[in-house]
Coordinates of C-alpha atoms in Angstrom, one line a residue:
M272 CA 0.0 0.0 0.0
D273 CA 1.5 3.3 -1.0
A274 CA 1.2 6.7 0.7
T275 CA -1.9 7.8 -1.3
E276 CA -3.8 4.7 -0.3
A277 CA -2.7 5.1 3.3
K278 CA -4.4 8.5 3.5
M279 CA -7.7 7.3 2.1
P280 CA -10.6 6.7 4.6
P281 CA -11.4 3.1 5.2
E282 CA -14.8 3.3 3.5
C283 CA -13.3 4.4 0.2
V284 CA -12.1 1.9 -2.4
P285 CA -9.3 2.8 -4.8
P286 CA -10.1 2.6 -8.5
K287 CA -9.3 -0.7 -10.3
G288 CA -7.9 1.1 -13.4
P289 CA -8.0 4.3 -15.4
I290 CA -11.4 6.1 -15.9
L291 CA -12.2 6.5 -19.6
V292 CA -14.2 9.5 -20.6
D293 CA -15.5 10.3 -24.2
S294 CA -14.6 13.9 -24.9
D295 CA -17.3 14.0 -27.7
I296 CA -20.3 13.9 -25.3
V297 CA -22.3 16.6 -27.1
G298 CA -21.4 15.7 -30.7
P299 CA -19.7 17.8 -33.4
G300 CA -23.0 18.4 -35.2
V301 CA -24.6 20.1 -32.2
L302 CA -21.5 22.1 -31.5
A303 CA -21.1 23.2 -35.1
A304 CA -24.8 24.3 -35.2
F305 CA -24.3 26.2 -32.0
F306 CA -21.2 28.1 -33.2
V307 CA -22.7 28.8 -36.6
S308 CA -25.9 30.2 -35.1
A309 CA -23.9 32.3 -32.6
A310 CA -21.7 33.7 -35.4
I311 CA -24.7 34.6 -37.6
A312 CA -26.5 36.2 -34.6
L313 CA -23.3 38.1 -33.7
L314 CA -22.7 39.3 -37.2
A315 CA -26.3 40.4 -37.6
L316 CA -26.2 42.2 -34.2
V317 CA -22.9 44.0 -35.1
G318 CA -24.2 44.9 -38.6
G319 CA -27.5 46.2 -37.2
Y320 CA -25.7 48.2 -34.5
L321 CA -23.2 49.9 -36.9
S322 CA -25.9 50.6 -39.5
G323 CA -28.3 52.1 -37.0
S324 CA -31.1 49.6 -37.6
L325 CA -31.6 48.8 -33.9
D326 CA -34.4 50.3 -31.8
D327 CA -33.7 53.9 -30.8
A328 CA -34.6 53.1 -27.2
L329 CA -31.5 50.9 -27.0
M330 CA -29.2 53.7 -28.2
D331 CA -27.3 56.2 -26.1
D332 CA -25.4 59.3 -27.2
P333 CA -22.0 57.4 -27.5
D334 CA -23.8 54.7 -29.6
L335 CA -25.2 57.4 -32.0
E336 CA -21.7 58.9 -32.4
V337 CA -20.3 55.5 -33.3
I338 CA -23.1 55.0 -35.8
D339 CA -22.5 58.4 -37.4
W340 CA -18.8 57.6 -37.7
S341 CA -19.4 54.2 -39.3
M342 CA -22.0 55.6 -41.7
S343 CA -19.6 58.5 -42.7
K344 CA -16.9 55.9 -43.6
I345 CA -19.4 53.9 -45.6
R346 CA -20.5 57.0 -47.5
K347 CA -17.0 57.7 -48.5
I348 CA -16.6 54.2 -49.9
L349 CA -20.1 53.9 -51.3
P350 CA -21.9 57.2 -52.2
M351 CA -25.6 57.0 -51.4
D352 CA -26.6 57.6 -55.0
Q353 CA -25.0 54.3 -56.1
P354 CA -27.2 51.2 -56.5
S355 CA -24.7 49.2 -54.5
F356 CA -25.5 51.2 -51.4
R357 CA -29.2 50.5 -51.9
F358 CA -28.3 46.8 -52.1
K359 CA -26.4 47.2 -48.8
Q360 CA -29.5 48.6 -47.3
E361 CA -31.5 45.6 -48.5
A362 CA -28.9 43.3 -47.0
R363 CA -29.2 45.2 -43.7
K364 CA -33.0 44.6 -43.7
Q365 CA -32.5 41.0 -44.4
A366 CA -30.0 40.7 -41.5
A367 CA -32.6 42.4 -39.2
I368 CA -35.1 39.8 -40.2
L369 CA -32.7 37.0 -39.4
L370 CA -31.8 38.7 -36.1
S371 CA -35.5 39.0 -35.2
S372 CA -36.3 35.4 -35.9
L373 CA -33.2 34.1 -34.2
S374 CA -33.9 36.2 -31.1
D375 CA -37.4 34.7 -30.9
F376 CA -35.7 31.2 -30.6
A377 CA -33.0 32.3 -28.2
V378 CA -34.9 34.4 -25.8
S379 CA -37.3 32.6 -23.4
N380 CA -39.6 33.8 -20.8
P381 CA -37.4 34.8 -17.8
T382 CA -40.3 34.3 -15.4
A383 CA -41.3 30.9 -16.6
P384 CA -40.5 27.9 -14.5
A385 CA -38.6 26.2 -17.3
T386 CA -37.4 27.0 -20.8
D387 CA -39.9 24.6 -22.4
D388 CA -42.8 26.2 -20.5
F389 CA -44.2 28.9 -22.8
E390 CA -47.1 29.8 -25.1
S391 CA -46.9 32.1 -28.1
S392 CA -50.0 33.2 -30.0
I393 CA -51.0 35.6 -32.8
V394 CA -54.4 37.1 -33.5
M395 CA -55.3 39.2 -36.5
Y396 CA -58.8 40.5 -36.6
E397 CA -60.7 43.2 -38.5
S398 CA -61.5 46.7 -37.4
F399 CA -65.1 47.6 -38.0
I400 CA -64.4 51.3 -37.9
T401 CA -61.7 51.5 -40.6
A402 CA -60.6 49.2 -43.4
E403 CA -57.6 48.2 -41.4
K404 CA -56.8 44.9 -39.7
V405 CA -55.3 44.6 -36.2
L406 CA -52.3 42.3 -35.4
L407 CA -51.8 41.3 -31.7
C408 CA -48.9 39.0 -30.8
E409 CA -47.9 37.3 -27.5
Q410 CA -44.2 36.5 -28.0
R411 CA -42.4 33.5 -26.6
D412 CA -40.6 35.7 -24.0
G413 CA -44.0 36.7 -22.6
G414 CA -44.2 40.2 -24.2
I415 CA -47.4 41.4 -25.8
G416 CA -47.3 43.8 -28.8
G417 CA -49.7 45.0 -31.5
A418 CA -49.9 47.0 -34.7
S419 CA -52.4 48.1 -37.3
E420 CA -50.3 49.8 -39.9
I421 CA -51.3 48.5 -43.3
G422 CA -47.8 47.6 -44.4
I423 CA -47.2 45.4 -41.3
T424 CA -50.5 43.5 -41.6
R425 CA -49.9 43.1 -45.4
A426 CA -46.5 41.5 -44.7
F427 CA -48.0 39.3 -42.0
T428 CA -50.8 38.1 -44.4
G429 CA -48.3 37.0 -47.0
A430 CA -46.1 35.2 -44.5
F431 CA -49.1 33.6 -42.9
Q432 CA -50.1 32.0 -46.1
V433 CA -46.6 30.3 -46.3
C434 CA -47.1 29.1 -42.7
L435 CA -50.4 27.6 -43.5
Q436 CA -49.0 25.6 -46.4
T437 CA -46.2 24.3 -44.1
W438 CA -48.5 23.5 -41.2
E439 CA -51.0 21.6 -43.3
T440 CA -48.2 19.1 -44.2
L441 CA -47.7 18.4 -40.5
A442 CA -51.3 17.4 -39.9
E443 CA -52.4 13.8 -40.4
K444 CA -55.5 15.2 -42.1
P445 CA -56.1 18.8 -43.3
P446 CA -57.9 20.8 -40.6
D447 CA -61.4 21.9 -41.1
S448 CA -62.0 25.2 -42.9
K449 CA -64.8 27.6 -43.2
T450 CA -65.0 29.8 -46.2
T451 CA -67.0 33.0 -46.6
N452 CA -66.1 36.2 -48.3
W453 CA -62.9 36.1 -46.3
T454 CA -60.2 33.6 -47.4
S455 CA -60.5 30.3 -45.6
I456 CA -59.8 30.3 -41.9
Q457 CA -58.2 27.2 -40.8
Q458 CA -59.3 25.6 -37.5
G459 CA -57.5 22.7 -36.0
T460 CA -54.7 21.4 -33.7
V461 CA -51.5 19.6 -34.6
K462 CA -49.5 17.9 -31.9
L463 CA -45.8 17.8 -32.6
T464 CA -44.1 14.7 -31.4
S465 CA -40.7 14.9 -33.2
M466 CA -38.0 17.4 -33.5
K467 CA -38.5 17.5 -37.3
G468 CA -42.1 18.6 -36.8
V469 CA -41.2 21.1 -34.1
I470 CA -38.6 22.8 -36.4
A471 CA -41.0 22.7 -39.4
A472 CA -43.7 24.4 -37.3
T473 CA -41.7 26.9 -35.3
V474 CA -39.3 28.2 -37.9
P475 CA -42.0 29.7 -40.2
Y476 CA -43.9 30.8 -37.1
S477 CA -40.9 32.9 -35.9
F478 CA -41.1 34.9 -39.1
I479 CA -44.7 36.1 -38.4
S480 CA -44.4 36.7 -34.7
G481 CA -43.0 39.7 -32.8
S482 CA -41.4 42.4 -34.9
S483 CA -40.6 40.2 -37.9
P484 CA -43.6 41.5 -40.0
T485 CA -42.4 45.1 -39.3
V486 CA -39.0 44.3 -40.7
F487 CA -40.6 42.6 -43.7
S488 CA -42.7 45.6 -44.3
S489 CA -39.7 48.0 -44.3
L490 CA -37.8 45.6 -46.6
M491 CA -40.7 45.6 -49.1
D492 CA -40.8 49.4 -49.0
L493 CA -37.1 49.6 -49.7
L494 CA -37.5 47.2 -52.6
L495 CA -40.3 49.3 -54.1
F496 CA -38.2 52.4 -53.8
N497 CA -35.2 50.9 -55.4
S498 CA -37.2 49.4 -58.3
G499 CA -38.8 52.7 -59.0
L500 CA -35.5 54.5 -58.8
Y501 CA -33.5 52.4 -61.1
H502 CA -36.0 50.7 -63.4
N503 CA -38.6 52.0 -65.8
S504 CA -41.2 49.5 -64.7
S505 CA -41.5 49.6 -61.0
L506 CA -42.6 46.7 -58.7
F507 CA -46.1 46.6 -57.3
F508 CA -47.8 44.7 -54.6
I509 CA -49.8 41.6 -55.3
K510 CA -53.2 41.9 -53.8
Q511 CA -53.3 39.8 -50.6
P512 CA -56.4 37.9 -49.5
N513 CA -58.4 39.1 -46.6
V514 CA -57.4 36.9 -43.7
L515 CA -58.6 36.6 -40.1
C516 CA -56.5 34.2 -38.1
T517 CA -55.5 32.8 -34.8
A518 CA -52.2 30.9 -34.4
R519 CA -50.8 29.5 -31.2
V520 CA -47.7 27.5 -30.2
R521 CA -48.1 25.9 -26.8
T522 CA -45.9 23.3 -25.1
S523 CA -47.2 20.4 -23.2
A524 CA -45.3 21.6 -20.1
Y525 CA -47.4 24.8 -20.3
E526 CA -50.6 22.9 -20.6
S527 CA -49.8 20.7 -17.6
L528 CA -49.4 23.7 -15.3
P529 CA -52.4 25.1 -13.4
S530 CA -53.9 28.1 -14.9
E531 CA -52.3 31.2 -13.5
F532 CA -54.7 33.5 -15.2
A533 CA -57.8 32.3 -13.3
G534 CA -59.1 35.4 -11.6
G535 CA -57.6 38.9 -11.7
G536 CA -58.9 39.5 -15.2
A537 CA -55.6 38.7 -17.0
Y538 CA -55.7 36.2 -19.9
P539 CA -53.4 35.1 -22.6
V540 CA -54.0 36.5 -26.1
S541 CA -55.3 33.1 -27.3
E542 CA -58.0 33.1 -24.5
T543 CA -59.2 36.7 -24.8
F544 CA -62.8 36.5 -25.8
L545 CA -63.2 40.1 -27.1
L546 CA -60.3 39.5 -29.6
Q547 CA -61.1 35.9 -30.4
K548 CA -64.7 36.6 -31.5
R549 CA -63.2 38.8 -34.3
A550 CA -60.6 36.3 -35.5
V551 CA -62.8 33.2 -36.1
I552 CA -65.4 32.1 -38.5
N553 CA -68.1 29.7 -37.4
T554 CA -71.5 29.9 -39.1
D555 CA -72.9 26.6 -37.8
V556 CA -73.4 27.5 -34.2
E557 CA -76.2 30.0 -33.3
S558 CA -75.5 32.3 -30.5
E559 CA -78.1 33.0 -27.8
S560 CA -77.2 36.7 -28.0
A561 CA -77.7 36.9 -31.8
A562 CA -80.9 38.9 -31.4
A563 CA -79.7 41.0 -28.5
P564 CA -79.2 44.8 -28.9
A565 CA -75.9 46.0 -30.2
S566 CA -75.1 47.8 -27.0
T567 CA -75.2 44.5 -25.0
L568 CA -72.7 42.8 -27.3
W569 CA -69.8 45.1 -26.3
W570 CA -69.2 42.7 -23.4
R571 CA -70.2 39.1 -23.1
E572 CA -69.0 36.3 -20.9
A573 CA -70.3 33.6 -23.1
P574 CA -67.8 31.0 -24.3
E575 CA -69.3 30.7 -27.8
I576 CA -67.7 32.7 -30.6
T577 CA -69.9 33.1 -33.7
L578 CA -70.0 35.1 -36.9
R579 CA -73.4 36.5 -35.9
D580 CA -71.8 38.3 -33.0
R581 CA -69.3 40.0 -35.2
N582 CA -72.0 41.0 -37.7
T583 CA -74.2 42.4 -35.1
T584 CA -71.5 44.6 -33.7
K585 CA -70.4 45.5 -37.3
N586 CA -73.9 46.6 -38.2
A587 CA -74.1 48.8 -35.2
L588 CA -70.8 50.5 -36.0
D589 CA -71.5 50.8 -39.7
M590 CA -74.8 52.6 -38.9
V591 CA -73.0 55.1 -36.6
M592 CA -70.1 55.5 -39.1
R593 CA -72.4 56.5 -41.9
E594 CA -73.7 59.2 -39.7
F595 CA -70.2 60.1 -38.4
N596 CA -69.0 60.7 -42.0
T597 CA -71.6 63.5 -42.3
W598 CA -70.1 65.4 -39.3
V599 CA -67.5 68.1 -39.4
L600 CA -64.7 67.8 -36.8
D601 CA -63.1 71.1 -35.8
D602 CA -60.3 71.6 -33.3
N603 CA -62.7 71.9 -30.4
V604 CA -66.2 70.9 -31.6
I605 CA -68.0 68.3 -33.6
I606 CA -70.5 70.0 -36.0
V607 CA -73.6 67.8 -36.6
P608 CA -76.1 68.6 -39.3
Y609 CA -79.4 69.2 -37.5
R610 CA -81.6 70.9 -40.0
K611 CA -84.8 69.0 -39.2
Y612 CA -84.7 70.0 -35.6
A613 CA -83.6 73.6 -36.1
W614 CA -85.8 74.4 -39.0
G615 CA -88.7 72.5 -37.4
S616 CA -88.4 74.5 -34.2
M617 CA -88.4 77.8 -36.2
A618 CA -91.4 76.6 -38.2
M619 CA -93.4 75.7 -35.1
S620 CA -92.5 79.1 -33.5
G621 CA -93.4 80.9 -36.8
L622 CA -96.7 79.1 -37.0
L623 CA -97.5 80.1 -33.4
A624 CA -96.6 83.7 -34.0
I625 CA -98.6 83.9 -37.3
G626 CA -101.6 82.2 -35.6
G627 CA -101.6 84.7 -32.8
L628 CA -101.5 87.5 -35.4
A629 CA -104.3 85.9 -37.3
V630 CA -106.4 85.8 -34.1
G631 CA -106.0 89.5 -33.7
F632 CA -107.3 90.2 -37.2
V633 CA -110.1 87.7 -37.1
V634 CA -111.5 88.7 -33.7
G635 CA -111.2 92.4 -34.4
E636 CA -113.7 94.4 -32.4
R637 CA -116.2 91.5 -31.8
I638 CA -115.3 91.3 -28.1
S639 CA -116.0 94.6 -26.5
G640 CA -113.3 95.9 -24.1
V641 CA -110.7 93.4 -25.2
D642 CA -107.8 94.2 -27.5
P643 CA -107.3 90.9 -29.5
F644 CA -103.8 91.9 -30.4
N645 CA -102.8 91.2 -26.8
I646 CA -103.3 87.6 -27.7
S647 CA -101.0 88.1 -30.6
M648 CA -98.3 89.6 -28.3
F649 CA -98.7 86.6 -26.0
C650 CA -98.3 84.1 -28.9
W651 CA -95.2 86.0 -30.1
A652 CA -93.7 85.9 -26.6
L653 CA -94.6 82.2 -26.2
A654 CA -93.0 81.4 -29.7
A655 CA -89.8 83.2 -28.7
F656 CA -89.6 81.4 -25.4
L657 CA -90.2 78.0 -27.0
L658 CA -87.5 78.8 -29.7
L659 CA -85.0 79.7 -27.0
V660 CA -85.7 76.5 -25.1
A661 CA -85.4 74.4 -28.2
K662 CA -82.1 76.1 -29.0
A663 CA -80.6 75.6 -25.5
V664 CA -82.0 72.2 -24.5
R665 CA -79.6 70.1 -26.6
V666 CA -76.3 72.0 -26.3
E667 CA -74.9 74.6 -24.1
Q668 CA -73.6 77.0 -26.8
W669 CA -75.4 77.2 -30.2
P670 CA -74.8 80.5 -32.1
W671 CA -77.7 81.9 -34.0
S672 CA -75.8 81.7 -37.3
S673 CA -75.3 77.9 -36.9
F674 CA -78.9 77.5 -35.7
L675 CA -80.3 79.2 -38.7
N676 CA -78.1 77.1 -41.0
G677 CA -79.1 73.9 -39.3
Q678 CA -75.7 73.0 -37.9
C679 CA -75.3 72.1 -34.3
P680 CA -71.8 72.5 -32.7
C681 CA -71.3 69.9 -30.0
R682 CA -68.5 70.4 -27.4
S683 CA -68.8 67.2 -25.4
V684 CA -69.7 63.5 -25.8
S685 CA -72.9 64.0 -23.9
E686 CA -74.0 66.8 -26.3
V687 CA -73.4 64.6 -29.4
V688 CA -75.4 61.8 -27.7
A689 CA -78.2 64.3 -26.9
V690 CA -78.3 65.5 -30.5
T691 CA -77.8 62.3 -32.5
G692 CA -79.0 59.6 -30.0
V693 CA -76.0 57.4 -30.7
N694 CA -74.6 55.0 -28.1
P695 CA -71.9 57.0 -26.2
Q696 CA -69.6 53.9 -26.0
V697 CA -69.8 53.4 -29.8
L698 CA -68.9 57.1 -30.3
L699 CA -66.0 56.9 -28.0
A700 CA -64.7 53.7 -29.8
I701 CA -64.8 55.6 -33.1
L702 CA -63.0 58.6 -31.7
L703 CA -60.3 56.4 -30.1
R704 CA -59.8 54.4 -33.3
L705 CA -59.5 57.5 -35.4
D706 CA -57.4 59.4 -32.9
N707 CA -54.3 59.5 -35.2
R708 CA -56.4 60.7 -38.2
I709 CA -58.4 63.6 -36.7
Y710 CA -57.3 66.9 -35.2
L711 CA -59.8 67.0 -32.4
R712 CA -58.4 68.4 -29.1
T713 CA -59.9 66.8 -26.0
R714 CA -60.3 67.8 -22.4
G715 CA -62.5 66.6 -19.5
P716 CA -62.2 64.0 -16.8
F717 CA -61.9 60.9 -19.0
N718 CA -59.6 62.0 -21.8
C719 CA -56.4 60.2 -20.8
F720 CA -56.6 57.9 -23.8
F721 CA -56.5 60.7 -26.4
R722 CA -53.3 62.1 -27.8
R723 CA -54.2 65.7 -28.4
R724 CA -55.1 66.7 -24.8
S725 CA -55.8 70.3 -24.3
S726 CA -54.2 72.2 -21.4
D727 CA -56.8 74.9 -21.2
A728 CA -60.6 75.0 -21.1
A729 CA -60.8 74.8 -24.9
G730 CA -61.4 71.4 -26.5
F731 CA -63.9 68.6 -26.9
S732 CA -65.0 67.3 -23.5
I733 CA -64.8 63.6 -22.8
D734 CA -67.4 63.5 -20.1
V735 CA -68.4 59.9 -20.3
P736 CA -66.2 57.1 -18.8
I737 CA -64.8 54.5 -21.2
R738 CA -65.6 50.8 -20.8
C739 CA -62.9 48.2 -21.2
S740 CA -64.5 46.7 -24.3
T741 CA -64.8 50.2 -25.8
A742 CA -61.1 50.8 -25.3
M743 CA -60.3 47.5 -26.9
E744 CA -62.6 48.3 -29.8
G745 CA -60.9 51.7 -30.1
G746 CA -57.4 50.1 -30.3
L747 CA -56.1 50.3 -26.8
I748 CA -55.4 46.9 -25.4
P749 CA -55.0 46.8 -21.6
I750 CA -52.1 44.6 -20.5
K751 CA -51.9 43.6 -16.8
V752 CA -48.3 43.7 -15.6
L753 CA -46.5 43.1 -12.3
T754 CA -44.3 46.0 -11.2
D755 CA -42.4 47.0 -8.0
Y756 CA -45.5 48.7 -6.7
G757 CA -47.9 45.8 -7.4
P758 CA -50.1 44.9 -10.4
Q759 CA -50.8 47.7 -12.9
L760 CA -52.3 48.2 -16.3
V761 CA -50.2 49.3 -19.4
F762 CA -51.8 49.8 -22.8
V763 CA -50.7 48.5 -26.2
Y764 CA -51.7 50.8 -29.0
T765 CA -53.4 49.3 -32.0
H766 CA -55.6 52.2 -33.2
S767 CA -55.4 53.5 -36.8
W768 CA -51.8 53.8 -38.3
A769 CA -50.2 52.3 -35.1
T770 CA -46.8 50.7 -35.6
Y771 CA -45.6 47.7 -33.7
N772 CA -45.3 48.5 -30.0
L773 CA -44.5 46.1 -27.2
V774 CA -45.0 45.6 -23.5
E775 CA -42.4 43.1 -22.3
N776 CA -40.9 41.6 -19.2
S777 CA -38.1 43.3 -17.3
S778 CA -38.4 46.6 -19.2
L779 CA -39.0 50.3 -18.5
H780 CA -41.9 52.2 -20.0
S781 CA -42.5 55.9 -20.1
G782 CA -45.0 58.2 -21.8
R783 CA -47.8 55.7 -21.7
V784 CA -51.3 55.7 -20.1
V785 CA -51.2 53.5 -17.0
C786 CA -53.5 52.4 -14.2
R787 CA -51.4 52.4 -11.1
D788 CA -54.0 50.9 -8.7
V789 CA -55.7 47.8 -9.9
T790 CA -56.5 46.2 -6.5
H791 CA -58.7 49.1 -5.2
P792 CA -61.0 50.3 -7.9
S793 CA -63.9 52.6 -7.3
S794 CA -67.4 51.7 -8.5
R795 CA -70.0 53.4 -10.7
E796 CA -73.7 52.7 -11.3
G797 CA -74.6 49.0 -11.0
G798 CA -71.5 48.3 -9.0
V799 CA -69.2 48.2 -12.1
P800 CA -65.6 48.8 -11.1
C801 CA -63.9 51.9 -12.3
Y802 CA -60.1 52.1 -12.6
R803 CA -58.4 55.5 -12.4
L804 CA -55.9 56.2 -15.2
S805 CA -52.9 58.6 -15.3
V806 CA -50.6 59.8 -18.1
M807 CA -46.9 59.2 -17.6
G808 CA -44.5 62.0 -18.3
K809 CA -41.3 61.6 -20.1
D810 CA -39.4 61.4 -16.9
D811 CA -41.8 58.9 -15.3
K812 CA -40.7 55.3 -15.5
V813 CA -42.6 52.1 -14.9
F814 CA -40.5 48.9 -14.5
T815 CA -42.4 45.9 -15.8
A816 CA -41.1 42.8 -14.0
R817 CA -43.6 40.5 -15.6
V818 CA -46.4 40.6 -18.2
L819 CA -49.4 38.8 -16.8
G820 CA -51.7 38.9 -19.8
V821 CA -54.5 40.8 -21.5
F822 CA -56.8 42.5 -19.0
Q823 CA -60.5 41.6 -19.7
Q824 CA -63.1 42.7 -17.3
D825 CA -66.4 44.5 -17.4
C826 CA -65.2 47.8 -16.0
Y827 CA -64.8 51.5 -16.7
F828 CA -61.6 53.5 -17.2
C829 CA -61.8 57.0 -15.7

């Protein structure tokens, strides 16, 4: 026994021989794939950084100086009017697409219990107020973003058609489809049991989720610009089919976990009813609420999603939009044509005055001791009083010139409702959806959602609280997040012309509309909860530790 064996404890047994270890435990193929992917991602990141294609929020002043220096060197080598420089720009967009898709694979949800515990879903539904479609995406890392800009939804539609062709090959049988005036909406579930199927399903999915459609859209715009600049016959877009869709990638580990969204009003995008009823076609099932008034369909707890529900809401909005298109929107007022009421009031007052005058001439001196023209004076006074009441009962300020022309200037939501009789929530949804298109300044106690808020007394008053379903119809999707100060609400903007904006985990947000107190809401009529909103300044920051889901509750925002 040597000295080494003498020092060993009695319960230890020395090895019988050398221990053989295979150094190629992982395998050269896996290592090669890892290093190649890392090199591609690194090159794309460096190229995107030096070319200035990364998000401006990630850039500081030193970064901008480095980008200016690199771009100045590139301009000396390649002048901007040369076609080769344009081709470099195209290559930069392609690198951004690759970087976006690779990051979707590489980044997992930091708050998930495991890397294979995630759900990613996409919903594209139609806006009944404009001709746009709305894209809402829940990314793999848990972030939720949305957009409605036509170039982004057009790029998504083309990429989604490719995904459908790929996914149909994975199914044992083609999923059921329902076809109407919209292109076929595929409904079905495919369970992936092999790595080949997982790769075939998730790789095309990564090119339609997150910011990938935005990069595709900018690349297409660049190709159109270059083709029109250097060729006599420029390129043009192929007309894309109208598509409503819902796509979801969910792991079995995620399904086995208990639902963390039960209660609290926070749901995944794939389980949000108000969005799902717009992105599915099902004409076979009749809804119990099909014959209900349109105002009651702004919020339903029913699990059934039917085409009839969409059409009922669409008909209500179309009716109000036809009337809305006849209005004139000024900076501070909405001018509504109101000729029947104004001219009818003047006609009634005129008839009363003429009737009183006729009484004076007809009676004459038939009644001794009575001047019949006193009755005429009384009728004139009564006609003037009724005309003043008719002029003031609807709106607070109605100039005589507008009254005589049959135009009613409304300075608040309640005045528009009193004049036109439209549902106030429908009107608010239209104003929210068109907020980027109109130049209406707003004021009042419930105007936090609007962009052009007036700092003085001038402006259109938002004096009616906004329901949660109205905000979602208007393009403001409430997202429940967990912050250092407890749960709060942050909104994703999908109103008209909205580019892709995102609420993600472990990030700072500023300049948004937030609800800082979700746990202690006030209540309005009927016991409906009301959540107080506030507008963040540029210096105010909200740290989002975790995105909990889309907030869906029958409530008011005030």
